Tab-separated table of C-alpha atoms and ligand atoms in Angstrom:
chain	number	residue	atom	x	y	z
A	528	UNK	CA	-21.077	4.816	-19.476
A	529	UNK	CA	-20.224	4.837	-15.809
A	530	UNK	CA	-22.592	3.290	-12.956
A	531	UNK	CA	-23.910	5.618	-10.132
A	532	UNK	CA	-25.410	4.432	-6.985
A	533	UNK	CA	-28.895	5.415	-6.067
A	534	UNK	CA	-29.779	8.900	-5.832
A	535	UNK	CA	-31.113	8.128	-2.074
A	536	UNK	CA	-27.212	6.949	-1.464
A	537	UNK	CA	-25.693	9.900	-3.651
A	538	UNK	CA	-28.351	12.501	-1.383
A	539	UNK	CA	-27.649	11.337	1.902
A	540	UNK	CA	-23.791	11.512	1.257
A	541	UNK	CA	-24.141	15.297	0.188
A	542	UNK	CA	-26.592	16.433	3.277
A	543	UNK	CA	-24.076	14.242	5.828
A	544	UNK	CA	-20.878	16.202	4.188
A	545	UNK	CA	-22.810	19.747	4.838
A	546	UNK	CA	-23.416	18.386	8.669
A	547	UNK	CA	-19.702	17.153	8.792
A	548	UNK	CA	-18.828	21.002	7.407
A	549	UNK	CA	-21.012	22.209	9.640
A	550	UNK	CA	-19.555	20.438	12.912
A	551	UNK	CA	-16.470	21.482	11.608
A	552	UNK	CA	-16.748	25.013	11.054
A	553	UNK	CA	-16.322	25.243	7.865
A	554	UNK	CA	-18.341	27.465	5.530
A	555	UNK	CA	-18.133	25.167	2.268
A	556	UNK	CA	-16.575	22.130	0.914
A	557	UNK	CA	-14.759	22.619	-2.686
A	558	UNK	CA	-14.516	19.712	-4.469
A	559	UNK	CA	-12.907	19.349	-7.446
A	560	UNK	CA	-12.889	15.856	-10.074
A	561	UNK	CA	-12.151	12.778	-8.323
A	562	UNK	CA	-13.185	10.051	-5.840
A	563	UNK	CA	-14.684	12.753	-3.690
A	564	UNK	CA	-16.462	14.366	-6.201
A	565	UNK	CA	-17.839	10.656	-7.712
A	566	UNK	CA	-18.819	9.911	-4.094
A	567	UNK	CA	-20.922	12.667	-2.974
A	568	UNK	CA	-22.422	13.308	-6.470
A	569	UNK	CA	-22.088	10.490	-8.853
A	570	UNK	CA	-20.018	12.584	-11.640
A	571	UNK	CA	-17.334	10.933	-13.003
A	572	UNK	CA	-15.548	13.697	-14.343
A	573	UNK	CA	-12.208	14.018	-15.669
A	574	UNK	CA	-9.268	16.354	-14.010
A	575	UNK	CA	-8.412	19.178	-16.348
A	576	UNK	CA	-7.131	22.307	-16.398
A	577	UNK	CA	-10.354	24.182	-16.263
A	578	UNK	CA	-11.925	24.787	-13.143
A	579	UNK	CA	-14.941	22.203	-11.824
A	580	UNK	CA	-15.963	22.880	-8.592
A	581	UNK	CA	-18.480	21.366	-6.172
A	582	UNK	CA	-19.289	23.857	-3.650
A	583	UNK	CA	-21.415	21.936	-0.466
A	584	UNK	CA	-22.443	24.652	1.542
A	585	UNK	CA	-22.934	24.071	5.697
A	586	UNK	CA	-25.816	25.370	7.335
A	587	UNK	CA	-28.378	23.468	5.059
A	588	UNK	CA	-27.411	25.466	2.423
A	589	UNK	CA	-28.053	23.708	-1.345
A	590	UNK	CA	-24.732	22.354	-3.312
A	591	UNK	CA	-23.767	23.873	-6.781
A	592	UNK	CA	-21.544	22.921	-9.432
A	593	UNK	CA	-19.224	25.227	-10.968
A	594	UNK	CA	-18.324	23.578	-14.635
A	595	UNK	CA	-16.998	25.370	-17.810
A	596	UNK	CA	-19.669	25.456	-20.242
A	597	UNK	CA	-18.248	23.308	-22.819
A	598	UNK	CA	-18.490	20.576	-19.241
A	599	UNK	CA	-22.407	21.452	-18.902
A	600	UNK	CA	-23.872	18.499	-21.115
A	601	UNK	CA	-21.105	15.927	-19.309
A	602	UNK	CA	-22.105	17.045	-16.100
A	603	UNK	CA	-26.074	16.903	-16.930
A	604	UNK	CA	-25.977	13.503	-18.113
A	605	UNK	CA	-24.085	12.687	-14.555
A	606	UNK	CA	-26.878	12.119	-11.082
A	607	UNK	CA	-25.900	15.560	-10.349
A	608	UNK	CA	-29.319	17.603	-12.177
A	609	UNK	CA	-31.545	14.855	-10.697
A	610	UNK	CA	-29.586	15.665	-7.125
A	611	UNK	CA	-30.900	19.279	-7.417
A	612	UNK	CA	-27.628	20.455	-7.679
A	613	UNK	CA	-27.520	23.395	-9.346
A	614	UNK	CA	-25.080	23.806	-12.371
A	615	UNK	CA	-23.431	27.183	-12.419
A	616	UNK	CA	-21.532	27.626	-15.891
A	617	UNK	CA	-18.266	29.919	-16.644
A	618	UNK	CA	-17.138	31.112	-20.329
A	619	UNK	CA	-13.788	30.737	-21.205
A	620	UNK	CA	-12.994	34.504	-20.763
A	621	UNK	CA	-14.461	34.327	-17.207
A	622	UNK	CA	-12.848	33.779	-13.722
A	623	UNK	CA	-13.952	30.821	-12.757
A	624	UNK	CA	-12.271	31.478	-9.030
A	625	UNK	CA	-14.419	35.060	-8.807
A	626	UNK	CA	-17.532	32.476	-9.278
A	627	UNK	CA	-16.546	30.421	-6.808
A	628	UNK	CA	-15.614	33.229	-4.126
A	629	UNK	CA	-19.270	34.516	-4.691
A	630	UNK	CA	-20.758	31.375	-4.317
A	631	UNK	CA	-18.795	31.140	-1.190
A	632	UNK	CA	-20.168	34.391	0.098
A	633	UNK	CA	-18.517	36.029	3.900
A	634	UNK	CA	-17.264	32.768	5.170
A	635	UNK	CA	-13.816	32.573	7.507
A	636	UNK	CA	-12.622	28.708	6.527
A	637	UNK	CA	-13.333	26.256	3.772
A	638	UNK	CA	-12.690	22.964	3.333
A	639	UNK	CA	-10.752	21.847	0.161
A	640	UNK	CA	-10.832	18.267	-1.371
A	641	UNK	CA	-7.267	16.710	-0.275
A	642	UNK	CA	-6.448	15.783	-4.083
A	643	UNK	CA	-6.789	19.089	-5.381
A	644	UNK	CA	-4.584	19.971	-7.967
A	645	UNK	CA	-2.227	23.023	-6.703
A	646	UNK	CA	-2.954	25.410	-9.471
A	647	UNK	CA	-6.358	25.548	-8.288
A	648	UNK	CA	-5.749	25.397	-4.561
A	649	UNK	CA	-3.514	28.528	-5.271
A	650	UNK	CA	-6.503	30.348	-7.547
A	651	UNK	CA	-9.284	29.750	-4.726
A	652	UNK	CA	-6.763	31.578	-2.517
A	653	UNK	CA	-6.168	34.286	-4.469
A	654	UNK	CA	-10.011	34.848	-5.281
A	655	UNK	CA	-10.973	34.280	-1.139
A	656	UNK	CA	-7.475	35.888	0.180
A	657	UNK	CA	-9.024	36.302	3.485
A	658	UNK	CA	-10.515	32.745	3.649
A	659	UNK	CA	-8.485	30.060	5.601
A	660	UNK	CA	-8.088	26.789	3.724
A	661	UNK	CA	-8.386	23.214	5.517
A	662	UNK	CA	-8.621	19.568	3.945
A	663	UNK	CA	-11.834	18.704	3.430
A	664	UNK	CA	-10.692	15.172	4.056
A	665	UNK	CA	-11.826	15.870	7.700
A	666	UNK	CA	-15.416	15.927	6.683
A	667	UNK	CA	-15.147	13.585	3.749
A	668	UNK	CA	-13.013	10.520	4.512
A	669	UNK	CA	-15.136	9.806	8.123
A	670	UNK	CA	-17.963	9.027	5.495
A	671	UNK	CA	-16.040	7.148	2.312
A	672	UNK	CA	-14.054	5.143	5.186
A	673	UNK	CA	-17.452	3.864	6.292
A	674	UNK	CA	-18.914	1.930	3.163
A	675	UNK	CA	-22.797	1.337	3.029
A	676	UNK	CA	-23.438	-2.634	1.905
A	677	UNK	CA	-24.030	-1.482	-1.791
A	678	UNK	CA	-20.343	-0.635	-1.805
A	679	UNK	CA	-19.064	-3.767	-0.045
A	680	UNK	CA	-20.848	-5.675	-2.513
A	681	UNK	CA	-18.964	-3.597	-5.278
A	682	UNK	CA	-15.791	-4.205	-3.691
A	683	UNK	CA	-16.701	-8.258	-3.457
A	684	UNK	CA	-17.249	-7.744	-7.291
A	685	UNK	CA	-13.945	-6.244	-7.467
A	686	UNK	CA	-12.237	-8.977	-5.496
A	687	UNK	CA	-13.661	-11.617	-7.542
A	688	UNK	CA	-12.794	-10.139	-10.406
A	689	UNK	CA	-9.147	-9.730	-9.296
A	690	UNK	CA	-9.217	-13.382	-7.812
A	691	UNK	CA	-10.573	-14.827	-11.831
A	692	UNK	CA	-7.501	-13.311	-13.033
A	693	UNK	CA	-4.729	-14.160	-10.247
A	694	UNK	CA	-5.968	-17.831	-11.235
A	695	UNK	CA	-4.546	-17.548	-14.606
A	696	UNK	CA	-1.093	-16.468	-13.860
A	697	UNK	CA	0.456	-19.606	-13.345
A	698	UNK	CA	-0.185	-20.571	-16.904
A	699	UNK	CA	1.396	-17.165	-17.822
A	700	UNK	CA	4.626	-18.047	-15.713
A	701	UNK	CA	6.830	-19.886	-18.074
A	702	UNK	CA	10.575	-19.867	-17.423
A	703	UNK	CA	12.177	-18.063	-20.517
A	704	UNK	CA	9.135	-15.437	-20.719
A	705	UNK	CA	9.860	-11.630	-19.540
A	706	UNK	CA	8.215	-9.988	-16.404
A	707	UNK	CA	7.217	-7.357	-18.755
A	708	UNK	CA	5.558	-10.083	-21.012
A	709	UNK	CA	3.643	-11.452	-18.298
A	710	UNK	CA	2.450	-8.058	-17.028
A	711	UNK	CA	0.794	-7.458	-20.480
A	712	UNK	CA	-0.979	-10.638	-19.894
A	713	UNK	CA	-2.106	-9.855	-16.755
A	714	UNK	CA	-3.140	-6.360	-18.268
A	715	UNK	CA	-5.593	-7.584	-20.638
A	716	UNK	CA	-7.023	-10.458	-18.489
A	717	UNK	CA	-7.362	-7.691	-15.838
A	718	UNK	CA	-10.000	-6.538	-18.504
A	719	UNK	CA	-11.125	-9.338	-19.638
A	720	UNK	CA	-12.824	-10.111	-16.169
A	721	UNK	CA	-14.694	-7.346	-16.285
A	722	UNK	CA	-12.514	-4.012	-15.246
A	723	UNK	CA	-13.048	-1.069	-17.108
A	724	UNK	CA	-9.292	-0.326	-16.351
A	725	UNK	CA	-5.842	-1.209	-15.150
A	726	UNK	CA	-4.440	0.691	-12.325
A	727	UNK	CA	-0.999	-1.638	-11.886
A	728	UNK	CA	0.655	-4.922	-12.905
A	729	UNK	CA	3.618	-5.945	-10.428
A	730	UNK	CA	5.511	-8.719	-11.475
A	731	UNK	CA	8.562	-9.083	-9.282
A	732	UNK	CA	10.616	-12.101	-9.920
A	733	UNK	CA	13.670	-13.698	-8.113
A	734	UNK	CA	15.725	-10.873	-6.268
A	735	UNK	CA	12.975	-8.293	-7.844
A	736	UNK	CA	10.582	-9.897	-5.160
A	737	UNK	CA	12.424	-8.271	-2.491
A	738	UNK	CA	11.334	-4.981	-3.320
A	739	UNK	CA	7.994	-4.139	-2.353
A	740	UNK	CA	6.764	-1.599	-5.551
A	741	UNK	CA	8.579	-3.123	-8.024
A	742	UNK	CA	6.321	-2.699	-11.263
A	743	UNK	CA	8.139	-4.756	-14.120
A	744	UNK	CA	11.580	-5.155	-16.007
A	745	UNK	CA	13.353	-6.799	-19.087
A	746	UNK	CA	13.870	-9.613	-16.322
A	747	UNK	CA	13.708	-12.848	-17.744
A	748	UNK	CA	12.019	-16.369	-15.402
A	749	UNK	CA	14.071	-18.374	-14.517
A	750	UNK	CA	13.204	-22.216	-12.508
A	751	UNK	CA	13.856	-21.573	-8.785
A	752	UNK	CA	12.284	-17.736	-9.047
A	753	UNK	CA	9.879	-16.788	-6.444
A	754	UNK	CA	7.398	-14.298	-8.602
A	755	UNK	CA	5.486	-11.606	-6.036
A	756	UNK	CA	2.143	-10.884	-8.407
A	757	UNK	CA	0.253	-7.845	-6.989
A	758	UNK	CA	-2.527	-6.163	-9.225
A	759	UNK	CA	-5.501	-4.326	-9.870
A	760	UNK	CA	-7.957	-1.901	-11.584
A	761	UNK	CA	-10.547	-0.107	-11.509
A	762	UNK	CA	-14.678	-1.448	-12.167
A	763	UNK	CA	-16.850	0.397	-13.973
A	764	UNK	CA	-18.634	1.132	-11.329
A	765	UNK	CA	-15.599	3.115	-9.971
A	766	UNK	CA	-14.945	0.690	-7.335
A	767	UNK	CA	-11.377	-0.881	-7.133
A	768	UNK	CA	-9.252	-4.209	-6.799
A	769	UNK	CA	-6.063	-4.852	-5.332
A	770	UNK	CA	-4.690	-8.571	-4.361
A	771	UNK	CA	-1.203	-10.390	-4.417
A	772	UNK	CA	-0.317	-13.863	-4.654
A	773	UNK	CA	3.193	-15.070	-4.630
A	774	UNK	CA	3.882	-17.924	-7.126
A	775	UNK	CA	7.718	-20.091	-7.191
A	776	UNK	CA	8.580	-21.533	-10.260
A	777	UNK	CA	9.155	-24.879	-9.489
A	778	UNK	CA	9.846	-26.110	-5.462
A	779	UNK	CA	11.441	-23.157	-3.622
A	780	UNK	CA	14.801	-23.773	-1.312
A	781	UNK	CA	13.671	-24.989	2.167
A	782	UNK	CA	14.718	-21.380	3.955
A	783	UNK	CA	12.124	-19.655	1.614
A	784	UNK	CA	9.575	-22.189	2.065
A	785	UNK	CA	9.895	-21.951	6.231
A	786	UNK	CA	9.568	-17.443	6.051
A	787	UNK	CA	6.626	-18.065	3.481
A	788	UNK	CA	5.047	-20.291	6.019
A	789	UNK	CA	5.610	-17.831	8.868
A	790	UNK	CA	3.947	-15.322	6.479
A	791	UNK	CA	0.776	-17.561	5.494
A	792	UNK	CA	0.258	-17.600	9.605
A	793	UNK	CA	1.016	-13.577	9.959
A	794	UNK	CA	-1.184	-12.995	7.376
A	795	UNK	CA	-4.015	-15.102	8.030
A	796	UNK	CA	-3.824	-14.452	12.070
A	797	UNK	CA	-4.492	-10.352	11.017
A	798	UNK	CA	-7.219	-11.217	9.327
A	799	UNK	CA	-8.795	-13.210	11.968
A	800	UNK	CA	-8.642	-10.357	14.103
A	801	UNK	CA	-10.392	-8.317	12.319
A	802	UNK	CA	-13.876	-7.101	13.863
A	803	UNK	CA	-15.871	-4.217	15.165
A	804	UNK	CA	-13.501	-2.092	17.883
A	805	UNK	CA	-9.994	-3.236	17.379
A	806	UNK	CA	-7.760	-0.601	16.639
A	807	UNK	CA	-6.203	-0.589	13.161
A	808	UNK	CA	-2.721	-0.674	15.144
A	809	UNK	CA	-3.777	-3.483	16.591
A	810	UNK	CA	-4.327	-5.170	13.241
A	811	UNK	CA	-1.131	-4.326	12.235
A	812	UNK	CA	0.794	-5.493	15.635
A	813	UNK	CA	-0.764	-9.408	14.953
A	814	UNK	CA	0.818	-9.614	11.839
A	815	UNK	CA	3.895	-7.863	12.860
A	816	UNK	CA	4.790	-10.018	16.215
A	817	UNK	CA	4.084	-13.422	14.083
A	818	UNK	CA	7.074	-12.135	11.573
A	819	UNK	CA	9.180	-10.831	14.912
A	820	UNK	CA	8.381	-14.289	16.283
A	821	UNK	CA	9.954	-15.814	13.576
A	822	UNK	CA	12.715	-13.680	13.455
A	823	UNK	CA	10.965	-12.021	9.745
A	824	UNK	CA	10.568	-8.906	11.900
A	825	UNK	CA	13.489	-6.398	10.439
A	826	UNK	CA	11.922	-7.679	6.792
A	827	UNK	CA	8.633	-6.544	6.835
A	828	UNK	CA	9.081	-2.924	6.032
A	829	UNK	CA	5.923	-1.323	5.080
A	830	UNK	CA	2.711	-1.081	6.707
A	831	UNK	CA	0.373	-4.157	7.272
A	832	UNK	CA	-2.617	-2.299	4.737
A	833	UNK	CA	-4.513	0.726	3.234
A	834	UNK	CA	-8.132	1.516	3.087
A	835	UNK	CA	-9.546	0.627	-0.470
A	836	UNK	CA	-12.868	2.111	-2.243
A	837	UNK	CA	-13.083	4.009	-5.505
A	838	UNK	CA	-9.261	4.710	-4.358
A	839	UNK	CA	-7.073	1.749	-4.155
A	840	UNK	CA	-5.368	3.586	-1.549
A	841	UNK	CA	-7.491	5.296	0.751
A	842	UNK	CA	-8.061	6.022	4.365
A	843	UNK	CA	-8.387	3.628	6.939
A	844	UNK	CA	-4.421	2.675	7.276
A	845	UNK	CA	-3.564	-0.562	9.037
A	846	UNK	CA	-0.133	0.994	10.235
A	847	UNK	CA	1.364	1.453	14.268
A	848	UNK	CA	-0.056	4.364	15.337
A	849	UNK	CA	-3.401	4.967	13.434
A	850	UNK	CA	-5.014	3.884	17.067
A	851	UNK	CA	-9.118	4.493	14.935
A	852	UNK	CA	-11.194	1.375	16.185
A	853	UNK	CA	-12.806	-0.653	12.806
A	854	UNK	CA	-16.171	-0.289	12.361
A	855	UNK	CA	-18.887	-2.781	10.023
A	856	UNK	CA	-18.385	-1.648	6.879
A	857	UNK	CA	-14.627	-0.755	6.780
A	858	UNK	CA	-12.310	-2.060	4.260
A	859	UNK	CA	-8.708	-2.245	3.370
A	860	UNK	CA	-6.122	-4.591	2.515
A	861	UNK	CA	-4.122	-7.272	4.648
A	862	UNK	CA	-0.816	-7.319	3.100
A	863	UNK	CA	1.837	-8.256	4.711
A	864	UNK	CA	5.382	-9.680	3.397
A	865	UNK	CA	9.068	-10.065	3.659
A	866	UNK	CA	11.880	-8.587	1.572
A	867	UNK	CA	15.255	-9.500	2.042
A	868	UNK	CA	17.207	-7.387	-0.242
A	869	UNK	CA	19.693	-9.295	-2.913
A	870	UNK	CA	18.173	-12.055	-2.282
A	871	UNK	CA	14.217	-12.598	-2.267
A	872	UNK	CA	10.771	-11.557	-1.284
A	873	UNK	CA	7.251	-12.649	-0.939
A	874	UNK	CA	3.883	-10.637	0.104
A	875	UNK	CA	-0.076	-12.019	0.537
A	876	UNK	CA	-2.840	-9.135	0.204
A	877	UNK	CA	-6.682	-9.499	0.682
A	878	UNK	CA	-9.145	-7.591	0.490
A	879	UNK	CA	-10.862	-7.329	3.429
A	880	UNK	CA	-14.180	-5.604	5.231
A	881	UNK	CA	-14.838	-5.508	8.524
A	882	UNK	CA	-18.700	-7.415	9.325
A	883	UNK	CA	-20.712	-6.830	12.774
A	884	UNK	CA	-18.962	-9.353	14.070
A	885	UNK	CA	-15.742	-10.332	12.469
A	886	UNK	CA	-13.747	-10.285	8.765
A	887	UNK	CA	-15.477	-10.701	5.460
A	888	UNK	CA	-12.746	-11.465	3.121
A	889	UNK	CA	-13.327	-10.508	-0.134
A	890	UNK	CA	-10.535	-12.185	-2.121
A	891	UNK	CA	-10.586	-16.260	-2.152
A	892	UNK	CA	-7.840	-17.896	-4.275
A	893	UNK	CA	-5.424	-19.970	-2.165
A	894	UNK	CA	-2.765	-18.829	-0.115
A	895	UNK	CA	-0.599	-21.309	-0.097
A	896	UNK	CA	2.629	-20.425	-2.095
A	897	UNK	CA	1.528	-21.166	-5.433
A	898	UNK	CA	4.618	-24.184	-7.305
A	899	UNK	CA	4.278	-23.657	-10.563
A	900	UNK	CA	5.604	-27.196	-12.551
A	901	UNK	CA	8.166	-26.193	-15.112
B	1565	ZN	ZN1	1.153	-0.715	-2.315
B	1566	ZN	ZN1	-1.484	-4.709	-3.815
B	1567	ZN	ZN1	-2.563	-3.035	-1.473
């Protein structure tokens, strides 16, 4: 069973995305299974190669959902009947693109979910060839990006789920053991806590730590190791984690201890600054000129964060350039870190929303580099 929010929340999304269409010219939104389509309507349904299609007509116009009839009872049990959404069913001998052309009706631009799958973004085409196609992330993501307090409180749910977990690893970090062994650990207490799944398990020891995505290897812990632990899932509710913690196994060397201090201060200094108006740049710029000050600068190499919601990666991006001011109710991850390749590596990510007047931080477990006594 999968959780919905209220149908107030789910009908409100759906009439703001037609007035987002709308303001944006654009005859229709498509939207096919995924985050979109469990945000405006509540269905959580699963990407396959049979065409589902929300259609959210501008102008007022009602929404309708294109399934394949073998989809019909999946998408009835889902908010979208009690939405008044009306379900439009195809047969498999049908063309499920025709349906949605005529649905569309004389229209000169529509909007299609960003994740769509290509097959289908190519078989909308060829059923409206004389229909420009946009993303309908323009009318979408200025709404996800924008989380009611219903969906904070999901994502603090989320966050305390993740921290419950992080505070087991250093009983699962045992010199001898595999990264791969302690990944299926952290897999099942990832569960445990109340996820309904896991979306990754990074365990990154010694050199390992100095890459940024490393998931897991055959690597074996040794006493000395910095460990970079960054994971998450998904709640049932749809509604994701994402924290890291970096562990040493045993007292680290005196250089690593002095950049993880520097990083502590970057870290915590962005998310001071977070409140209403400051420019996601700007976020990005405090944590980046504490590394530079401490000569870290040429080691941080990714962005400082990434929106989070029923994507762990969404929209807004804490990266130079993205010059959008925060608003209450936007969150996304403070994250940065240090990788100096061949050598080692360390990173500190919370979860973080932006309140009416500064940073409610949504993950809570220390951030001190966590010794672990071997
Ligand atoms: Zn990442
Ligand atoms: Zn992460
Ligand atoms: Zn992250």
């Amino acid at each position: 069973m999968s959780l919905a929010p209220a149908h107030a929340d789910l009908a409100h999304r759906l009439d703001q995305a037609s007035v987002r269409a709308d303001e944006l010219g654009l005859t229709a939104l498509l939207v096919t299974p995924g985050a979109d389509l469990r945000y405006l309507t509540g269905y959580d349904a699963v990407p396959l190669e049979r065409l589902t299609c929300l259609v959210v007509r501008g102008h007022g116009g009602s929404a309708v959902l294109v399934v394949p009839a073998l989809e019909r009872p999946a998408a009835e049990a889902s908010p979208v009947s009690s939405l008044g959404i009306e379900v439009v069913t195809w047969g498999e001998t049908e063309d499920p693109y025709a349906l949605v052309a005529r649905l569309v009706g004389a229209g000169e631009r529509v909007g299609l979910d960003d994740r769509m799958w290509a097959a289908k973004v190519l078989g909308l085409r060829r059923a409206m060839p004389g229909v420009h196609q946009e993303l309908a992330g323009a009318a979408i993501n200025d709404l996800r990006m924008r989380k009611s307090g219903e969906e904070v409180a999901s994502l603090r749910a989320a966050g305390e789920a993740i921290d419950r977990v992080h505070a087991q690893v250093p009983a699962m970090l045992r010199p001898g053991r595999t990264e791969a062994e302690v990944a299926r650990d952290i897999a099942e207490a990832i569960l445990a806590e109340g996820h309904a799944t896991v979306d990754f398990t990074i365990v990154a020891s010694g050199p390992h730590s100095a890459s940024p995505h490393h998931e897991v290897s055959g690597r074996t812990l040794r006493v000395g190791d910095p460990v970079v632990v960054d994971i998450g899932g998904t709640m049932p509710d749809g509604y994701c984690s994402d924290s890291t913690r970096t562990y040493s196994l045993g007292e680290p060397g005196a250089e690593y201890a002095e950049h993880y201090a520097a990083l502590q201060e970057a870290q915590w200094s962005a998310v001071e600054c977070v409140r209403p108006g400051i420019a996601c740049e700007d976020v990005d710029a405090v944590a980046r000129g504490v590394l530079a000050g401490s000569g870290l600068g040429d080691y941080f190499i990714h962005r400082t964060g990434h929106g989070i919601g029923l994507e762990t990666h969404e929209e807004p991006y804490i990266v130079a350039g993205n010059a959008l001011a925060l608003d209450p109710g936007m969150v996304f991850s403070v994250e940065p870190g240090f990788y100096v390749e061949g050598r080692f590596g360390a990173r500190i990510e919370d979860i973080v929303a932006c309140g009416d007047s500064g940073p409610l931080v949504l993950n809570n477990r220390p951030r001190d580099l966590c010794v672990v006594d071997v």
